[in-house]
Coordinates of N, CA and C in Angstrom, one line a residue:
M1 N 120.0 60.6 -68.5 CA 119.7 61.9 -68.1 C 118.9 61.9 -66.8
N2 N 119.1 62.8 -65.9 CA 118.5 62.9 -64.6 C 117.3 63.8 -64.7
Y3 N 116.1 63.3 -64.4 CA 114.8 64.1 -64.6 C 114.4 64.8 -63.3
Q4 N 115.2 64.7 -62.3 CA 114.8 65.3 -61.0 C 114.6 66.8 -61.2
I5 N 113.4 67.2 -60.8 CA 113.1 68.6 -61.0 C 113.9 69.5 -60.1
D6 N 114.1 69.1 -58.9 CA 114.9 69.9 -57.9 C 114.5 69.3 -56.6
A7 N 115.1 69.7 -55.5 CA 114.8 69.2 -54.2 C 113.5 69.8 -53.7
G8 N 112.8 68.9 -53.0 CA 111.5 69.4 -52.4 C 110.4 69.6 -53.4
H9 N 109.7 70.7 -53.2 CA 108.6 71.0 -54.1 C 109.0 71.9 -55.2
S10 N 110.0 71.4 -56.0 CA 110.6 72.2 -57.0 C 109.8 72.6 -58.2
Y11 N 108.6 71.9 -58.4 CA 107.8 72.2 -59.5 C 107.3 73.7 -59.3
R12 N 107.4 74.3 -58.2 CA 107.1 75.7 -58.0 C 108.2 76.6 -58.4
N13 N 109.4 76.0 -58.7 CA 110.5 76.7 -59.1 C 110.3 77.4 -60.4
E14 N 110.7 78.7 -60.6 CA 110.5 79.4 -61.8 C 111.3 78.9 -63.0
N15 N 112.4 78.3 -62.7 CA 113.2 77.7 -63.8 C 112.4 76.5 -64.4
Y16 N 111.7 75.7 -63.6 CA 110.9 74.6 -64.0 C 109.7 75.1 -64.8
R17 N 109.1 76.2 -64.3 CA 107.9 76.8 -65.0 C 108.3 77.3 -66.4
A18 N 109.5 77.9 -66.5 CA 109.9 78.5 -67.8 C 110.2 77.3 -68.8
R19 N 110.8 76.2 -68.3 CA 111.0 75.1 -69.2 C 109.7 74.5 -69.6
E20 N 108.7 74.4 -68.7 CA 107.4 73.8 -69.0 C 106.7 74.7 -70.0
R21 N 106.8 76.0 -69.9 CA 106.1 76.9 -70.9 C 106.7 76.6 -72.3
I22 N 108.0 76.5 -72.4 CA 108.6 76.2 -73.7 C 108.1 74.9 -74.2
R23 N 108.2 73.9 -73.4 CA 107.8 72.5 -73.8 C 106.3 72.4 -74.2
V24 N 105.4 73.0 -73.5 CA 104.0 73.0 -73.8 C 103.7 73.8 -75.0
K25 N 104.4 74.9 -75.2 CA 104.2 75.7 -76.4 C 104.5 74.9 -77.6
R26 N 105.6 74.1 -77.6 CA 106.0 73.3 -78.7 C 105.0 72.2 -79.0
L27 N 104.3 71.7 -78.0 CA 103.3 70.7 -78.2 C 102.0 71.2 -78.8
Y28 N 101.8 72.5 -78.8 CA 100.5 73.0 -79.3 C 100.4 72.7 -80.8
S29 N 99.2 72.3 -81.2 CA 98.9 72.1 -82.6 C 97.6 72.9 -82.9
R30 N 97.6 73.8 -83.8 CA 96.5 74.6 -84.2 C 95.3 73.7 -84.5
T31 N 95.5 72.6 -85.2 CA 94.4 71.8 -85.6 C 93.8 71.0 -84.4
K32 N 94.7 70.4 -83.7 CA 94.3 69.5 -82.6 C 93.8 70.3 -81.4
H33 N 94.5 71.3 -81.0 CA 94.1 72.1 -79.8 C 93.3 73.4 -80.1
G34 N 93.5 73.9 -81.2 CA 92.9 75.2 -81.6 C 91.6 75.1 -82.3
T35 N 91.7 75.0 -83.7 CA 90.5 74.9 -84.5 C 89.5 73.9 -84.1
L36 N 90.0 72.7 -83.8 CA 89.1 71.6 -83.3 C 89.0 71.6 -81.8
G37 N 89.7 72.3 -81.1 CA 89.7 72.3 -79.7 C 89.3 73.7 -79.1
G38 N 89.5 73.8 -77.8 CA 89.1 75.0 -77.1 C 90.2 76.0 -76.8
F39 N 91.4 75.7 -77.3 CA 92.5 76.6 -77.0 C 92.9 77.3 -78.2
S40 N 92.6 78.6 -78.2 CA 92.8 79.4 -79.5 C 94.2 79.7 -79.9
S41 N 95.1 79.5 -78.9 CA 96.5 79.8 -79.2 C 97.4 79.0 -78.3
S42 N 98.7 78.9 -78.7 CA 99.6 78.2 -77.8 C 99.8 78.9 -76.5
T43 N 99.7 80.2 -76.5 CA 99.8 81.0 -75.3 C 98.6 80.7 -74.3
E44 N 97.4 80.5 -74.9 CA 96.2 80.2 -74.1 C 96.4 78.8 -73.5
L45 N 96.9 77.9 -74.2 CA 97.2 76.5 -73.7 C 98.2 76.5 -72.6
V46 N 99.3 77.3 -72.8 CA 100.4 77.4 -71.8 C 99.9 78.0 -70.6
D47 N 99.1 79.1 -70.7 CA 98.6 79.7 -69.5 C 97.6 78.8 -68.7
W48 N 96.8 78.1 -69.4 CA 95.9 77.1 -68.8 C 96.7 76.0 -68.1
W49 N 97.7 75.5 -68.8 CA 98.5 74.4 -68.3 C 99.2 74.8 -66.9
I50 N 99.7 76.0 -66.9 CA 100.4 76.5 -65.6 C 99.4 76.7 -64.5
R51 N 98.2 77.2 -64.8 CA 97.1 77.4 -63.8 C 96.7 76.0 -63.3
K52 N 96.5 75.1 -64.2 CA 96.0 73.8 -63.9 C 97.1 73.0 -63.1
F53 N 98.3 73.2 -63.4 CA 99.4 72.6 -62.7 C 99.4 73.1 -61.3
D54 N 99.2 74.4 -61.1 CA 99.1 74.9 -59.7 C 97.9 74.4 -59.0
E55 N 96.8 74.4 -59.6 CA 95.5 73.9 -59.0 C 95.7 72.5 -58.5
Q56 N 96.4 71.7 -59.3 CA 96.6 70.2 -59.0 C 97.8 70.0 -58.1
D57 N 98.5 71.1 -57.7 CA 99.6 71.1 -56.9 C 100.7 70.2 -57.4
G58 N 100.9 70.2 -58.8 CA 101.9 69.4 -59.4 C 101.7 67.9 -59.4
R59 N 100.4 67.5 -59.2 CA 100.1 66.1 -59.1 C 99.2 65.7 -60.3
C60 N 99.3 64.4 -60.5 CA 98.4 63.8 -61.5 C 96.9 63.9 -61.1
A61 N 96.1 64.3 -62.0 CA 94.7 64.5 -61.6 C 94.0 63.2 -61.3
Y62 N 94.5 62.1 -61.7 CA 93.9 60.8 -61.4 C 94.5 60.1 -60.2
C63 N 95.8 59.7 -60.2 CA 96.4 59.0 -59.1 C 96.9 59.9 -58.0
E64 N 96.9 61.2 -58.3 CA 97.3 62.2 -57.3 C 98.8 62.1 -56.8
T65 N 99.6 61.4 -57.6 CA 101.0 61.3 -57.3 C 101.7 62.6 -57.9
S66 N 102.6 63.1 -57.1 CA 103.3 64.3 -57.6 C 104.3 64.0 -58.7
I67 N 104.5 64.9 -59.6 CA 105.4 64.7 -60.7 C 106.9 64.6 -60.1
D68 N 107.1 65.2 -59.0 CA 108.4 65.1 -58.3 C 108.7 63.7 -57.9
R69 N 107.7 63.1 -57.3 CA 107.8 61.7 -56.9 C 108.0 60.8 -58.1
I70 N 107.3 61.0 -59.1 CA 107.4 60.2 -60.3 C 108.9 60.3 -60.9
N71 N 109.4 61.5 -60.9 CA 110.8 61.7 -61.3 C 111.8 61.0 -60.4
R72 N 111.5 61.0 -59.1 CA 112.5 60.3 -58.2 C 112.4 58.8 -58.6
L73 N 111.3 58.3 -58.9 CA 111.1 56.9 -59.2 C 111.8 56.6 -60.5
I74 N 111.7 57.5 -61.5 CA 112.4 57.3 -62.8 C 113.9 57.3 -62.6
N75 N 114.4 58.3 -61.8 CA 115.8 58.4 -61.6 C 116.4 57.3 -60.8
A76 N 115.6 56.6 -60.0 CA 116.0 55.4 -59.3 C 115.9 54.1 -60.1
D77 N 115.5 54.3 -61.4 CA 115.3 53.2 -62.3 C 114.2 52.2 -61.8
L78 N 113.2 52.8 -61.1 CA 112.1 52.0 -60.6 C 110.9 52.1 -61.6
L79 N 110.9 53.1 -62.4 CA 109.9 53.4 -63.5 C 110.6 53.6 -64.8
R80 N 110.1 53.1 -65.8 CA 110.6 53.3 -67.2 C 109.9 54.4 -67.9
T81 N 110.6 55.1 -68.7 CA 110.0 56.1 -69.6 C 109.8 55.5 -71.0
R82 N 109.1 56.2 -71.8 CA 108.9 55.8 -73.2 C 109.6 56.8 -74.1
K83 N 110.5 56.3 -74.9 CA 111.2 57.2 -75.9 C 110.2 57.6 -77.0
V84 N 110.3 58.9 -77.3 CA 109.5 59.4 -78.4 C 110.5 60.2 -79.4
K85 N 110.0 60.6 -80.5 CA 110.9 61.3 -81.5 C 111.7 62.4 -80.9
R86 N 112.8 62.7 -81.6 CA 113.7 63.8 -81.2 C 114.2 63.7 -79.8
N87 N 114.6 62.6 -79.4 CA 115.2 62.3 -78.0 C 114.3 62.7 -76.9
G88 N 113.0 62.7 -77.1 CA 112.0 63.0 -76.1 C 111.7 61.8 -75.3
K89 N 111.1 62.0 -74.1 CA 110.7 60.9 -73.3 C 109.3 61.2 -72.7
R90 N 108.5 60.2 -72.6 CA 107.2 60.3 -71.9 C 107.4 59.7 -70.5
G91 N 107.0 60.4 -69.5 CA 107.1 59.9 -68.1 C 107.5 61.0 -67.2
P92 N 108.5 61.8 -67.5 CA 108.9 62.8 -66.5 C 108.1 64.1 -66.4
C93 N 107.1 64.2 -67.3 CA 106.2 65.4 -67.2 C 104.7 65.0 -67.2
L94 N 103.9 65.8 -66.6 CA 102.5 65.6 -66.7 C 102.0 65.8 -68.2
E95 N 100.9 65.2 -68.6 CA 100.5 65.2 -70.0 C 99.0 65.7 -70.0
L96 N 98.7 66.2 -71.2 CA 97.3 66.7 -71.4 C 96.4 65.6 -71.7
E97 N 95.3 65.5 -70.9 CA 94.4 64.4 -71.0 C 93.0 64.9 -71.3
R98 N 92.4 64.3 -72.3 CA 90.9 64.5 -72.5 C 90.2 63.6 -71.6
K99 N 89.4 64.2 -70.7 CA 88.7 63.3 -69.8 C 87.7 62.5 -70.5
N100 N 87.0 63.1 -71.5 CA 86.1 62.3 -72.4 C 86.8 62.3 -73.8
P101 N 87.3 61.2 -74.2 CA 88.0 61.2 -75.5 C 87.2 61.5 -76.7
N102 N 85.9 61.5 -76.6 CA 85.0 61.8 -77.7 C 84.7 63.3 -77.8
L103 N 85.2 64.0 -76.9 CA 85.1 65.5 -77.0 C 86.4 66.1 -77.3
D104 N 86.4 67.4 -77.7 CA 87.6 68.1 -78.1 C 88.5 68.4 -76.9
Y105 N 89.7 68.9 -77.3 CA 90.6 69.4 -76.3 C 90.0 70.8 -75.9
S106 N 89.7 71.0 -74.7 CA 89.1 72.2 -74.2 C 89.5 72.3 -72.7
P107 N 89.5 73.5 -72.2 CA 89.8 73.7 -70.8 C 88.8 72.9 -69.9
E108 N 87.6 72.7 -70.3 CA 86.6 72.0 -69.5 C 86.8 70.5 -69.6
N109 N 87.3 70.0 -70.7 CA 87.5 68.6 -70.9 C 88.9 68.1 -70.7
C110 N 89.8 68.9 -70.2 CA 91.2 68.5 -70.1 C 91.6 68.5 -68.6
A111 N 92.6 67.7 -68.3 CA 93.3 67.6 -67.0 C 94.7 67.3 -67.3
L112 N 95.6 67.5 -66.3 CA 97.0 67.1 -66.4 C 97.1 65.8 -65.7
I113 N 97.6 64.8 -66.4 CA 97.8 63.5 -65.7 C 99.2 62.9 -66.0
C114 N 99.6 62.0 -65.2 CA 101.0 61.4 -65.5 C 100.9 60.5 -66.7
Y115 N 102.0 60.2 -67.3 CA 102.1 59.4 -68.5 C 101.5 58.0 -68.1
Y116 N 101.8 57.5 -66.9 CA 101.4 56.1 -66.6 C 99.9 56.0 -66.5
C117 N 99.2 57.0 -65.9 CA 97.7 56.9 -65.9 C 97.2 57.1 -67.4
N118 N 97.8 58.1 -68.1 CA 97.4 58.3 -69.5 C 97.5 57.1 -70.3
N119 N 98.6 56.4 -70.2 CA 98.8 55.1 -70.9 C 97.8 54.1 -70.5
D120 N 97.5 53.9 -69.2 CA 96.6 52.9 -68.8 C 95.2 53.3 -69.3
K121 N 94.7 54.5 -69.1 CA 93.4 54.9 -69.4 C 93.1 54.9 -70.9
S122 N 94.0 55.5 -71.6 CA 93.9 55.5 -73.1 C 92.5 55.9 -73.5
Y123 N 91.9 55.3 -74.5 CA 90.5 55.5 -74.9 C 89.6 54.4 -74.4
V124 N 90.2 53.5 -73.5 CA 89.4 52.4 -73.1 C 88.4 52.6 -72.0
Y125 N 88.8 53.5 -71.0 CA 88.0 53.7 -69.8 C 87.5 55.1 -69.8
S126 N 86.3 55.3 -69.2 CA 85.8 56.6 -68.9 C 86.6 57.2 -67.8
E127 N 86.5 58.5 -67.6 CA 87.2 59.2 -66.5 C 86.8 58.6 -65.2
A128 N 85.4 58.4 -65.0 CA 84.9 57.9 -63.8 C 85.4 56.5 -63.5
E129 N 85.4 55.6 -64.5 CA 85.8 54.2 -64.3 C 87.3 54.2 -63.9
Y130 N 88.1 55.0 -64.6 CA 89.5 55.0 -64.3 C 89.8 55.5 -62.9
R131 N 89.1 56.6 -62.5 CA 89.3 57.1 -61.2 C 88.8 56.1 -60.1
Q132 N 87.8 55.4 -60.3 CA 87.2 54.5 -59.3 C 88.1 53.2 -59.2
F133 N 88.5 52.6 -60.3 CA 89.1 51.3 -60.3 C 90.6 51.3 -60.5
F134 N 91.1 52.2 -61.2 CA 92.5 52.0 -61.6 C 93.5 53.1 -60.9
A135 N 93.0 54.3 -60.8 CA 93.9 55.3 -60.2 C 94.3 55.0 -58.8
P136 N 93.4 54.4 -57.9 CA 93.9 54.1 -56.6 C 95.0 53.0 -56.6
A137 N 94.9 52.0 -57.5 CA 95.9 51.0 -57.7 C 97.2 51.6 -58.2
R138 N 97.1 52.5 -59.1 CA 98.3 53.2 -59.6 C 99.0 53.9 -58.5
A139 N 98.3 54.6 -57.7 CA 98.8 55.4 -56.5 C 99.5 54.4 -55.6
R140 N 98.8 53.3 -55.3 CA 99.4 52.3 -54.4 C 100.7 51.8 -54.9
H141 N 100.8 51.5 -56.2 CA 102.0 51.0 -56.9 C 103.1 52.0 -56.7
F142 N 102.8 53.3 -57.0 CA 103.9 54.3 -56.8 C 104.4 54.4 -55.4
E143 N 103.4 54.3 -54.4 CA 103.8 54.3 -53.0 C 104.7 53.1 -52.7
Y144 N 104.4 51.9 -53.2 CA 105.2 50.7 -53.0 C 106.6 50.9 -53.6
L145 N 106.7 51.5 -54.8 CA 108.0 51.7 -55.4 C 108.8 52.7 -54.6
A146 N 108.1 53.8 -54.1 CA 108.8 54.8 -53.4 C 109.5 54.3 -52.1
Q147 N 108.9 53.2 -51.5 CA 109.5 52.6 -50.3 C 110.9 52.0 -50.6
K148 N 111.2 51.7 -51.9 CA 112.4 51.1 -52.3 C 113.6 52.1 -52.5
I149 N 113.2 53.4 -52.4 CA 114.2 54.4 -52.6 C 115.0 54.7 -51.3

């Protein structure tokens, strides 16, 4: 399956936004994001997600690589995705990240990051450590791969 969003800065495309709204709404868990977190409803999470996506210009909050570039790398078989249940894949979309894993999911504690930074950071590094030591290397790696396209 081709994960290309569209030509150019297509993450601003309304079709992409509509698909993201549906995808994010499905991800919402009342327990995880609502009762224990700072998002009272799936609609609140979706609205926050789209605002944050626009603020970040469709880029990972850590390595600052655009999701469009990541999708081009995936489509060129230069990056692998991770299969998840129901034919899903991690990699082609930005993911919800808790900057401090010890705090709840809330607008103040969350950012949108790429799967690759999310997988690297996990619960091992603080946001500051990851930004300082690992995010720049991740960005350089993506730049290196992009030169092969």
